[in-house]
Coordinates of C-alpha atoms in Angstrom, one line a residue:
Chain A
X231 CA 14.6 -29.1 13.9
X232 CA 13.4 -28.0 10.5
X233 CA 12.5 -31.3 9.1
X234 CA 9.3 -32.0 11.2
X235 CA 8.0 -28.6 10.1
X236 CA 8.7 -29.4 6.5
X237 CA 6.8 -32.7 6.8
X238 CA 4.0 -30.7 8.4
X239 CA 3.9 -28.2 5.6
X240 CA 4.1 -31.0 3.1
X241 CA 1.0 -32.6 4.6
X242 CA -1.1 -29.6 5.1
X243 CA -0.1 -27.4 2.2
X244 CA 1.3 -29.7 -0.5
X245 CA -1.1 -32.6 -0.2
X246 CA -4.1 -30.3 -0.9
X247 CA -2.2 -29.0 -4.0
X248 CA -2.0 -32.5 -5.2
X249 CA -5.7 -32.8 -4.4
X250 CA -6.3 -30.2 -7.1
X251 CA -6.1 -33.0 -9.5
X252 CA -9.6 -34.0 -8.5
X253 CA -10.7 -31.1 -10.7
X254 CA -9.9 -33.5 -13.6
X255 CA -11.7 -36.4 -11.9
X256 CA -15.1 -37.4 -10.9
X257 CA -14.3 -37.4 -7.3
X258 CA -15.8 -40.3 -5.4
X259 CA -16.2 -39.9 -1.7
X260 CA -15.3 -43.5 -0.9
X261 CA -12.5 -44.0 -3.5
X262 CA -10.6 -40.8 -2.6
X263 CA -8.1 -39.2 -5.0
X264 CA -6.5 -42.5 -6.0
X265 CA -9.5 -44.4 -7.2
X266 CA -11.7 -41.8 -8.8
X267 CA -12.1 -42.0 -12.6
X268 CA -10.3 -39.4 -14.8
X269 CA -12.6 -37.2 -16.8
X270 CA -10.3 -34.6 -18.4
X271 CA -11.7 -31.1 -18.7
X272 CA -15.3 -32.1 -18.2
X273 CA -15.8 -30.0 -15.1
X274 CA -14.0 -27.0 -16.5
X275 CA -16.3 -27.1 -19.6
X276 CA -19.3 -27.5 -17.4
X277 CA -18.2 -24.4 -15.4
X278 CA -17.5 -22.3 -18.4
X279 CA -20.7 -23.2 -20.1
X280 CA -22.9 -22.8 -17.1
X281 CA -25.0 -19.6 -16.9
X282 CA -23.4 -19.1 -13.5
X283 CA -20.0 -18.5 -15.0
X284 CA -20.7 -15.0 -16.4
X285 CA -22.6 -13.9 -13.4
X286 CA -19.9 -15.1 -11.1
X287 CA -17.1 -13.6 -13.2
X288 CA -18.9 -10.3 -13.5
X289 CA -19.5 -10.0 -9.8
X290 CA -15.9 -11.0 -9.0
X291 CA -14.5 -8.4 -11.4
X292 CA -16.9 -5.6 -10.4
X293 CA -16.6 -6.1 -6.7
X294 CA -12.8 -6.3 -7.0
X295 CA -12.5 -3.2 -9.1
X296 CA -14.8 -1.3 -6.8
X297 CA -12.7 -2.4 -3.8
X298 CA -9.6 -1.4 -5.7
X299 CA -10.9 2.0 -6.7
X300 CA -12.2 3.0 -3.3
X301 CA -10.5 0.8 -0.8
X302 CA -7.0 1.2 -2.2
X303 CA -6.6 5.0 -2.1
X304 CA -8.6 5.4 1.2
X305 CA -5.7 4.4 3.6
X306 CA -3.3 6.6 1.6
X307 CA -5.6 9.6 2.0
X308 CA -6.1 8.8 5.7
X309 CA -2.3 8.6 6.2
X310 CA -1.8 11.9 4.4
X311 CA -4.5 13.6 6.5
X312 CA -3.1 12.2 9.8
X313 CA 0.3 13.5 8.8
X314 CA -1.1 17.0 8.6
X315 CA -2.5 16.9 12.1
X316 CA -0.4 19.0 14.5
X317 CA -1.9 17.8 17.8
X318 CA -0.2 14.5 18.7
X319 CA -3.0 13.7 21.2
X320 CA -5.6 14.0 18.5
X321 CA -3.6 12.1 16.0
X322 CA -3.0 9.2 18.4
X323 CA -6.7 9.0 19.3
X324 CA -7.9 9.0 15.7
X325 CA -5.3 6.3 14.9
X326 CA -6.2 4.1 17.8
X327 CA -9.9 4.3 16.8
X328 CA -9.2 3.6 13.2
X329 CA -7.3 0.4 13.9
X330 CA -10.0 -1.0 16.0
X331 CA -12.4 -2.5 13.5
X332 CA -9.5 -4.6 11.9
X333 CA -9.5 -6.7 15.1
X334 CA -13.2 -7.6 14.9
X335 CA -14.4 -10.7 13.2
X336 CA -16.6 -10.4 10.2
X337 CA -19.4 -11.9 12.2
X338 CA -19.4 -9.0 14.6
X339 CA -18.9 -6.4 11.8
X340 CA -21.9 -8.1 10.0
X341 CA -23.9 -7.8 13.2
X342 CA -23.1 -4.1 13.4
X343 CA -23.9 -3.5 9.7
X344 CA -27.2 -5.4 10.2
X345 CA -28.0 -3.4 13.2
X346 CA -27.1 0.0 11.7
X347 CA -29.1 -0.7 8.5
X348 CA -32.0 -2.6 9.9
X349 CA -35.5 -1.4 9.1
X350 CA -36.4 -2.0 12.7
X351 CA -35.1 1.3 14.1
X352 CA -31.6 1.0 12.6
X353 CA -29.6 4.2 13.1
X354 CA -29.2 4.8 9.3
X355 CA -32.9 4.6 8.7
X356 CA -33.7 6.7 11.7
X357 CA -31.3 9.4 10.4
X358 CA -32.7 9.3 6.9
X359 CA -36.2 9.5 8.2
X360 CA -35.5 12.4 10.6
X361 CA -33.9 14.3 7.6
X362 CA -37.0 13.5 5.6
X363 CA -34.9 11.8 3.0
X364 CA -37.2 8.7 3.0
X365 CA -40.7 8.2 4.3
X366 CA -40.3 4.6 5.3
X367 CA -37.3 2.5 6.4
X368 CA -35.3 1.1 3.5
X369 CA -34.4 -2.6 3.8
X370 CA -30.8 -2.0 2.6
X371 CA -29.5 -5.5 2.9
X372 CA -32.2 -6.9 0.6
X373 CA -31.9 -4.5 -2.3
X374 CA -29.4 -5.8 -4.9
X375 CA -28.7 -2.2 -6.1
X376 CA -27.2 -1.3 -2.7
X377 CA -25.2 -4.4 -2.1
X378 CA -21.9 -3.5 -3.8
X379 CA -21.9 -0.1 -2.0
X380 CA -22.5 -1.7 1.4
X381 CA -19.9 -4.3 0.8
X382 CA -17.2 -1.9 -0.3
X383 CA -18.1 0.6 2.4
X384 CA -18.0 -2.0 5.1
X385 CA -14.6 -3.3 3.9
X386 CA -13.2 0.2 4.0
X387 CA -14.6 0.8 7.5
X388 CA -12.9 -2.3 8.7
X389 CA -9.5 -2.1 7.1
X390 CA -8.7 1.5 6.2
X391 CA -7.1 2.5 9.5
X392 CA -4.9 -0.6 9.7
X393 CA -3.8 -0.4 6.1
X394 CA -2.7 3.2 6.7
X395 CA 0.0 2.1 9.2
X396 CA 2.4 1.2 6.4
X397 CA 1.9 4.5 4.6
X398 CA 2.3 6.5 7.8
X399 CA 5.6 4.8 8.5
X400 CA 6.7 5.6 4.9
X401 CA 5.8 9.2 5.4
X402 CA 7.6 9.3 8.7
X403 CA 10.7 8.1 7.0
X404 CA 10.8 11.2 4.7
X405 CA 13.7 13.6 5.3
X406 CA 12.3 16.7 7.1
X407 CA 14.8 18.9 5.3
X408 CA 12.8 18.4 2.1
X409 CA 9.8 20.0 3.6
X410 CA 11.9 22.9 5.1
X411 CA 13.4 23.6 1.7
X412 CA 10.0 23.5 0.0
X413 CA 8.4 25.8 2.5
X414 CA 11.3 28.3 2.1
X415 CA 10.6 28.1 -1.6
X416 CA 7.1 29.1 -0.8
X417 CA 5.2 25.8 -1.1
X418 CA 2.1 25.5 1.0
X419 CA 1.1 22.3 2.7
X420 CA -0.9 21.2 -0.2
X421 CA 1.9 21.7 -2.7
X422 CA 4.3 19.9 -0.3
X423 CA 2.0 16.9 -0.2
X424 CA 1.8 16.9 -3.9
X425 CA 5.5 17.4 -4.6
X426 CA 7.3 15.7 -1.7
X427 CA 5.1 13.3 0.3
X428 CA 3.4 11.5 -2.6
X429 CA 6.6 11.0 -4.7
X430 CA 8.5 9.8 -1.7
X431 CA 5.9 7.1 -0.8
X432 CA 5.4 6.1 -4.4
X433 CA 7.5 2.8 -4.1
X434 CA 5.3 1.7 -1.2
X435 CA 2.2 2.6 -3.1
X436 CA 3.3 0.6 -6.1
X437 CA 4.2 -2.5 -4.2
X438 CA 0.8 -2.5 -2.5
X439 CA -0.8 -1.8 -5.9
X440 CA 0.8 -5.0 -7.3
X441 CA -0.4 -7.0 -4.4
X442 CA -3.9 -5.6 -4.9
X443 CA -3.9 -6.4 -8.6
X444 CA -2.7 -9.9 -7.9
X445 CA -5.6 -10.3 -5.5
X446 CA -8.1 -9.1 -8.1
X447 CA -10.0 -12.4 -8.2
X448 CA -10.2 -12.4 -4.4
X449 CA -13.2 -10.2 -4.4
X450 CA -14.1 -11.3 -1.0
X451 CA -15.3 -14.3 0.9
X452 CA -16.0 -13.9 4.5
X453 CA -17.5 -10.5 4.0
X454 CA -19.8 -11.7 1.3
X455 CA -20.8 -14.8 3.2
X456 CA -21.7 -12.6 6.1
X457 CA -23.4 -9.7 4.5
X458 CA -25.2 -11.5 1.6
X459 CA -27.3 -13.8 3.7
X460 CA -30.5 -12.9 1.7
X461 CA -30.7 -15.1 -1.4
X462 CA -32.2 -12.2 -3.3
X463 CA -28.7 -10.8 -3.4
X464 CA -27.2 -13.8 -5.0
X465 CA -27.3 -12.3 -8.5
X466 CA -24.9 -9.5 -7.4
X467 CA -23.1 -11.2 -4.5
X468 CA -21.9 -14.5 -5.9
X469 CA -18.2 -14.4 -6.6
X470 CA -15.9 -17.3 -7.5
X471 CA -14.9 -18.1 -3.9
X472 CA -18.4 -18.1 -2.5
X473 CA -19.5 -20.1 -5.5
X474 CA -16.8 -22.7 -4.9
X475 CA -17.9 -22.9 -1.2
X476 CA -21.6 -23.3 -2.1
X477 CA -21.0 -25.9 -4.8
X478 CA -18.4 -27.8 -3.0
X479 CA -19.1 -27.7 0.7
X480 CA -22.9 -27.2 0.7
X481 CA -23.9 -29.1 -2.5
X482 CA -21.1 -31.7 -2.4
X483 CA -20.1 -31.2 -6.0
X484 CA -16.4 -31.5 -5.1
X485 CA -14.8 -31.9 -8.5
X486 CA -16.8 -29.2 -10.1
X487 CA -16.0 -26.7 -7.3
X488 CA -12.3 -27.7 -7.3
X489 CA -12.3 -26.9 -11.1
X490 CA -13.8 -23.5 -10.5
X491 CA -11.2 -22.9 -7.7
X492 CA -8.3 -24.0 -9.9
X493 CA -9.4 -21.7 -12.7
X494 CA -9.4 -18.8 -10.2
X495 CA -5.9 -19.7 -8.9
X496 CA -4.4 -19.9 -12.4
X497 CA -5.9 -16.5 -13.4
X498 CA -4.7 -14.9 -10.2
X499 CA -1.2 -16.0 -10.5
X500 CA -1.1 -14.8 -14.2
X501 CA -2.5 -11.4 -13.1
X502 CA 0.1 -11.1 -10.4
X503 CA 2.9 -11.9 -12.8
X504 CA 1.6 -9.3 -15.3
X505 CA 1.1 -6.7 -12.6
X506 CA 4.7 -7.2 -11.5
X507 CA 5.9 -6.9 -15.0
X508 CA 4.1 -3.6 -15.5
X509 CA 5.5 -2.4 -12.1
X510 CA 9.0 -3.3 -13.1
X511 CA 8.6 -0.9 -16.1
X512 CA 7.7 1.7 -13.6
X513 CA 10.8 1.0 -11.6
X514 CA 9.8 -1.1 -8.7
X515 CA 8.8 -4.7 -8.4
X516 CA 8.1 -7.5 -6.0
X517 CA 10.8 -9.9 -7.2
Chain B
X35 CA 6.9 25.1 13.9
X36 CA 6.5 26.8 10.6
X37 CA 3.9 29.5 10.1
X38 CA 0.7 28.5 8.4
X39 CA -0.8 30.5 5.5
X40 CA -4.5 31.0 5.2
X41 CA -4.8 28.2 2.7
X42 CA -3.0 25.8 5.0
X43 CA -5.3 26.8 7.9
X44 CA -8.3 26.0 5.8
X45 CA -6.8 22.7 4.8
X46 CA -6.1 21.9 8.4
X47 CA -9.6 22.7 9.5
X48 CA -11.0 20.6 6.7
X49 CA -8.8 17.7 7.7
X50 CA -9.8 17.9 11.4
X51 CA -13.4 17.8 10.4
X52 CA -13.0 14.8 8.2
X53 CA -11.0 12.9 10.7
X54 CA -13.6 13.7 13.4
X55 CA -16.4 12.4 11.2
X56 CA -14.4 9.3 10.4
X57 CA -13.7 8.7 14.1
X58 CA -17.4 9.1 14.8
X59 CA -18.5 6.7 12.0
X60 CA -16.0 4.1 13.3
X61 CA -17.0 4.3 16.9
X62 CA -20.7 4.8 16.6
X63 CA -21.7 1.2 15.7
X64 CA -19.8 -0.1 18.7
X65 CA -21.4 2.5 21.0
X66 CA -24.9 2.0 19.6
X67 CA -24.6 -1.7 20.0
X68 CA -23.3 -1.4 23.5
X69 CA -26.2 0.9 24.4
X70 CA -28.7 -1.4 22.9
X71 CA -27.2 -4.3 24.8
X72 CA -27.8 -2.4 28.0
X73 CA -31.3 -1.2 27.2
X74 CA -34.5 -3.2 27.9
X75 CA -35.3 -5.1 24.7
X76 CA -39.0 -4.3 24.6
X77 CA -38.1 -0.7 24.9
X78 CA -35.5 -0.7 22.2
X79 CA -38.0 -2.0 19.7
X80 CA -39.9 1.3 20.2
X81 CA -37.0 3.0 18.4
X82 CA -34.9 6.0 19.1
X83 CA -32.0 4.4 20.9
X84 CA -28.9 6.2 19.8
X85 CA -26.3 7.4 22.3
X86 CA -27.7 6.4 25.7
X87 CA -29.8 3.6 27.1
X88 CA -33.4 4.8 27.9
X89 CA -34.3 1.9 30.2
X90 CA -31.0 0.6 31.5
X91 CA -31.0 -3.1 32.4
X92 CA -28.7 -6.1 32.7
X93 CA -31.4 -8.5 31.7
X94 CA -30.0 -9.1 28.2
X95 CA -26.7 -10.2 29.7
X96 CA -28.4 -12.3 32.3
X97 CA -30.1 -14.2 29.6
X98 CA -26.9 -14.6 27.6
X99 CA -25.0 -15.8 30.6
X100 CA -27.7 -18.3 31.5
X101 CA -27.6 -19.8 28.1
X102 CA -25.3 -22.8 28.5
X103 CA -24.5 -22.9 24.8
X104 CA -23.1 -19.4 24.8
X105 CA -21.0 -20.1 27.9
X106 CA -19.7 -23.3 26.4
X107 CA -18.9 -21.6 23.0
X108 CA -17.1 -18.9 25.0
X109 CA -15.0 -21.6 26.7
X110 CA -14.2 -23.3 23.4
X111 CA -13.1 -20.0 22.0
X112 CA -10.8 -19.3 24.9
X113 CA -9.3 -22.8 24.8
X114 CA -8.8 -22.6 21.1
X115 CA -7.2 -19.2 21.3
X116 CA -4.9 -20.2 24.1
X117 CA -3.7 -23.5 22.7
X118 CA -3.7 -22.3 19.1
X119 CA -1.7 -19.2 19.9
X120 CA 0.9 -20.9 22.2
X121 CA 1.5 -23.9 19.9
X122 CA 1.4 -21.9 16.7
X123 CA 3.8 -19.2 17.9
X124 CA 6.1 -21.8 19.4
X125 CA 6.3 -24.1 16.4
X126 CA 6.6 -21.2 14.0
X127 CA 9.4 -19.8 16.0
X128 CA 11.2 -23.1 16.1
X129 CA 11.0 -23.3 12.3
X130 CA 12.1 -19.7 11.9
X131 CA 15.0 -20.3 14.3
X132 CA 16.1 -23.3 12.3
X133 CA 15.9 -21.4 9.1
X134 CA 17.9 -18.5 10.5
X135 CA 20.9 -20.8 11.3
X136 CA 23.7 -20.5 8.8
X137 CA 24.9 -24.0 9.4
X138 CA 21.7 -25.5 8.2
X139 CA 22.2 -27.4 5.0
X140 CA 19.7 -26.7 2.2
X141 CA 18.4 -23.5 3.9
X142 CA 17.5 -22.0 0.6
X143 CA 15.5 -25.0 -0.5
X144 CA 13.6 -25.1 2.7
X145 CA 12.8 -21.4 2.4
X146 CA 11.5 -21.8 -1.1
X147 CA 9.5 -24.8 -0.1
X148 CA 7.8 -22.7 2.6
X149 CA 7.3 -19.6 0.5
X150 CA 5.6 -21.4 -2.4
X151 CA 2.7 -22.2 -0.1
X152 CA 2.1 -18.5 0.3
X153 CA 1.2 -18.2 -3.4
X154 CA -0.2 -21.6 -4.2
X155 CA -2.6 -23.6 -2.3
X156 CA -4.9 -26.5 -2.9
X157 CA -7.9 -24.3 -2.2
X158 CA -10.9 -24.9 -0.1
X159 CA -12.2 -28.1 -1.5
X160 CA -9.1 -30.3 -1.5
X161 CA -8.1 -29.0 2.0
X162 CA -11.6 -29.8 3.3
X163 CA -11.5 -33.3 1.9
X164 CA -8.0 -34.0 3.2
X165 CA -8.9 -33.0 6.7
X166 CA -12.0 -35.2 6.4
X167 CA -10.0 -38.1 5.2
X168 CA -7.7 -37.7 8.2
X169 CA -10.8 -38.0 10.4
X170 CA -10.3 -34.5 11.9
X171 CA -13.9 -33.4 11.4
X172 CA -15.7 -32.7 14.6
X173 CA -12.5 -32.6 16.7
X174 CA -11.2 -29.7 18.7
X175 CA -7.8 -30.1 17.0
X176 CA -9.1 -29.3 13.5
X177 CA -9.3 -25.7 14.7
X178 CA -5.7 -25.7 15.9
X179 CA -3.5 -28.0 13.9
X180 CA -4.0 -27.0 10.2
X181 CA -2.8 -23.4 11.1
X182 CA 0.0 -24.5 13.4
X183 CA 2.7 -23.2 11.1
X184 CA 2.3 -19.8 9.5
X185 CA 4.8 -19.1 6.8
X186 CA 4.1 -15.4 6.9
X187 CA 4.8 -15.2 10.7
X188 CA 7.8 -17.5 10.2
X189 CA 9.3 -14.9 7.8
X190 CA 8.8 -12.1 10.3
X191 CA 10.4 -14.2 13.1
X192 CA 13.3 -15.2 10.9
X193 CA 14.0 -11.6 9.8
X194 CA 14.1 -10.6 13.4
X195 CA 16.3 -13.5 14.4
X196 CA 18.8 -12.8 11.6
X197 CA 19.2 -9.3 13.0
X198 CA 20.3 -10.6 16.4
X199 CA 24.0 -10.8 17.2
X200 CA 25.3 -14.2 16.2
X201 CA 27.5 -14.5 19.2
X202 CA 24.5 -14.7 21.5
X203 CA 23.5 -18.2 20.3
X204 CA 27.1 -19.3 19.9
X205 CA 28.1 -18.7 23.4
X206 CA 25.1 -20.5 24.7
X207 CA 25.9 -23.4 22.4
X208 CA 29.4 -23.5 23.8
X209 CA 28.1 -23.6 27.3
X210 CA 26.3 -26.8 26.3
X211 CA 22.8 -25.6 25.5
X212 CA 21.0 -27.5 22.8
X213 CA 19.1 -25.6 20.0
X214 CA 15.7 -25.8 21.7
X215 CA 17.3 -24.5 24.9
X216 CA 18.9 -21.6 23.0
X217 CA 15.6 -20.7 21.4
X218 CA 13.5 -20.8 24.6
X219 CA 16.0 -19.5 27.1
X220 CA 17.8 -16.9 25.0
X221 CA 16.3 -16.0 21.7
X222 CA 12.6 -15.8 22.6
X223 CA 13.0 -13.8 25.8
X224 CA 14.9 -11.0 23.9
X225 CA 12.4 -11.1 21.1
X226 CA 9.6 -9.6 23.2
X227 CA 8.0 -7.2 20.6
X228 CA 7.9 -9.7 17.8
X229 CA 6.6 -12.5 20.0
X230 CA 3.9 -10.1 21.3
X231 CA 2.9 -8.9 17.9
X232 CA 2.7 -12.4 16.4
X233 CA 0.9 -13.7 19.4
X234 CA -1.6 -10.9 19.1
X235 CA -2.2 -11.6 15.5
X236 CA -2.5 -15.3 16.0
X237 CA -4.8 -14.9 18.9
X238 CA -7.0 -12.5 17.1
X239 CA -7.2 -14.9 14.2
X240 CA -8.2 -17.8 16.4
X241 CA -10.7 -15.7 18.4
X242 CA -12.3 -14.3 15.3
X243 CA -12.3 -17.3 13.0
X244 CA -15.8 -18.6 12.5
X245 CA -15.5 -20.2 9.1
X246 CA -13.4 -23.3 9.8
X247 CA -15.6 -24.3 12.7
X248 CA -18.6 -23.8 10.4
X249 CA -17.4 -26.3 7.9
X250 CA -15.4 -28.7 10.0
X251 CA -17.6 -29.0 13.1
X252 CA -21.1 -30.1 13.5
X253 CA -20.9 -31.1 17.2
X254 CA -22.7 -28.3 19.0
X255 CA -20.4 -28.7 22.1
X256 CA -17.4 -27.7 20.0
X257 CA -18.7 -24.6 18.3
X258 CA -16.7 -21.5 19.1
X259 CA -18.5 -18.2 20.1
X260 CA -18.1 -16.5 16.7
X261 CA -19.6 -19.4 14.8
X262 CA -22.4 -19.6 17.3
X263 CA -23.0 -15.9 16.9
X264 CA -23.1 -16.3 13.1
X265 CA -25.7 -19.0 13.5
X266 CA -27.7 -16.9 15.8
X267 CA -27.6 -13.9 13.5
X268 CA -28.5 -16.0 10.5
X269 CA -31.4 -18.0 11.6
X270 CA -34.3 -18.2 13.8
X271 CA -32.3 -19.9 16.4
X272 CA -32.9 -16.9 18.6
X273 CA -36.5 -17.8 19.1
X274 CA -35.6 -21.3 20.1
X275 CA -33.0 -19.9 22.3
X276 CA -35.3 -17.7 24.1
X277 CA -37.6 -20.6 24.6
X278 CA -34.9 -22.9 25.8
X279 CA -33.7 -20.3 28.2
X280 CA -37.3 -19.9 29.4
X281 CA -37.6 -23.6 30.0
X282 CA -34.3 -24.0 31.6
X283 CA -34.6 -21.1 33.9
X284 CA -36.8 -21.0 36.9
X285 CA -40.4 -19.8 36.4
X286 CA -39.7 -16.4 37.9
X287 CA -37.2 -15.7 35.1
X288 CA -40.0 -15.9 32.5
X289 CA -41.1 -12.4 33.0
X290 CA -37.5 -11.2 32.6
X291 CA -37.1 -13.2 29.4
X292 CA -40.1 -11.6 27.9
X293 CA -38.7 -8.1 28.0
X294 CA -35.6 -9.4 26.1
X295 CA -35.9 -9.3 22.3
X296 CA -34.0 -10.9 19.5
X297 CA -32.2 -7.7 18.8
X298 CA -31.2 -6.9 22.4
X299 CA -30.0 -10.5 22.8
X300 CA -27.9 -10.4 19.6
X301 CA -26.3 -7.2 20.7
X302 CA -25.4 -8.6 24.2
X303 CA -24.0 -11.7 22.6
X304 CA -22.0 -9.6 20.1
X305 CA -20.6 -7.6 23.0
X306 CA -19.6 -10.7 24.8
X307 CA -17.8 -11.9 21.7
X308 CA -16.1 -8.5 21.1
X309 CA -15.0 -7.8 24.7
X310 CA -11.8 -9.9 24.9
X311 CA -10.4 -8.3 21.8
X312 CA -11.2 -4.8 23.0
X313 CA -9.6 -5.5 26.3
X314 CA -6.2 -6.7 25.0
X315 CA -5.9 -4.4 22.1
X316 CA -4.9 -1.1 23.7
X317 CA -2.1 -2.8 25.5
X318 CA -0.6 -4.3 22.5
X319 CA -1.1 -1.5 20.1
X320 CA 2.5 -0.1 20.3
X321 CA 3.8 -3.6 19.4
X322 CA 1.6 -4.4 16.5
X323 CA 2.4 -1.2 14.6
X324 CA 6.1 -2.3 14.8
X325 CA 5.1 -5.8 13.8
X326 CA 3.2 -4.7 10.7
X327 CA 6.3 -2.8 9.6
X328 CA 8.6 -5.8 10.0
X329 CA 6.1 -7.9 8.1
X330 CA 5.6 -5.4 5.3
X331 CA 9.3 -5.3 4.4
X332 CA 9.1 -8.8 3.2
X333 CA 5.8 -8.7 1.5

């Protein structure tokens, strides 16, 4: 029963791993992996020396770090706030609404963002103009300065509610006696959050932190492809993944793109291992 | 209920206000798009459409439904979601069941073999070239087969199966049921919540995925709705589309088509692509919360 699945996984997951070798070849379309000439580190050198390298690395790191700084704490805050809500009805409605965007495709979310921010009577521009904050509509999606903010904000809008599920469950698992004892000792809700809730969900937070750090080179892919359609944004929007896609799939530079992709994979795995090591020192780890 | 101090009350009020704002910000884009999709296009372009349609009309939807490409893309998406979900959940469950059996020799090896693929992969380019060498480009199955087995879902299934009483499968085996029979007749029927959650996630993935079709498929008759929507959003296809609809439809439709704008058409198409998800989601909500939790234990 298991063997056919193993063969399947071998074909669709392990064969592509073998295909990574093409990063060290000049991949020829008609020769395939087996008959393409070996060229050593040529494509890696080309990637590191290209002016794209620093631009792509900078964007990858900046976008990732921004997502980490804002996107990571947001669901924790949301969970903490939801936990303070006394009305079950209200809580359930807010939760249901907050999950919803997670189930939409990036294409649809991109459509919403485009529509909200459009200069052609987009709601955001209408609001800004009615508040006299701007005299004419701002073309948000073609100003490089705004792109990172829009990208991070949209990501939070989409995933915050869903990510909060795990934290809410962790909070629900806390022994209510702790709160009773604290309130008898005179701790207000705010103190209770600080002294009980947060320490109790710390292990969960750390595990998700490790995963987030391991993902640091995954600055985004679909979201950037969808939101950064304007080539003006390329200077701030190009990250390793989108670069690999553009070079490989659109420009047919297969070996070069595979080299860039492999570089990313190696750095990612290293970061994950380092993050896990750091976390182990703090007392919880993935493995 | 404990008594609240003044500080706590201020905190509560503050939290309610933030959550209300958050809820509004989350829902407003949907609502606004829905309203625009039901408003006459030429009127929408005058601006000021926020919470309610000013000139309500079904014209936008009429144009969308008349466009044969959108209808076809919709059908492709439905077929892909159905076959993809059923096959993927079934095969993943078979693998998980196999790996949950204690008598399986080399269980640990198989597990490691699977889990490695969660951390390492060949990446976009080698996968793309492999599927191309297999001649899977421009086939319907390229959308279904590569994702047939999800290791992540397998782990969730397996965790759940391991928690079931062992005697259940044993007694069925003694009664002469083979493994597939045990899985389909006994194990899956009592695994309702897990099957529902994983089916929901798989279905949502298949319904929402636009990227694989955008790189593996050129044949316009195989493009799913999300990929088509992406193409519409990205290019000036819309103008062609309006024209093609104008040509295809009868002359008396022409007046109707003229009141429809790019924006109103995009919004109507977006709503058509969103609707199936919005419809199933509330029913499955209680399941997926549970599913996420089973999954996160093993993350």
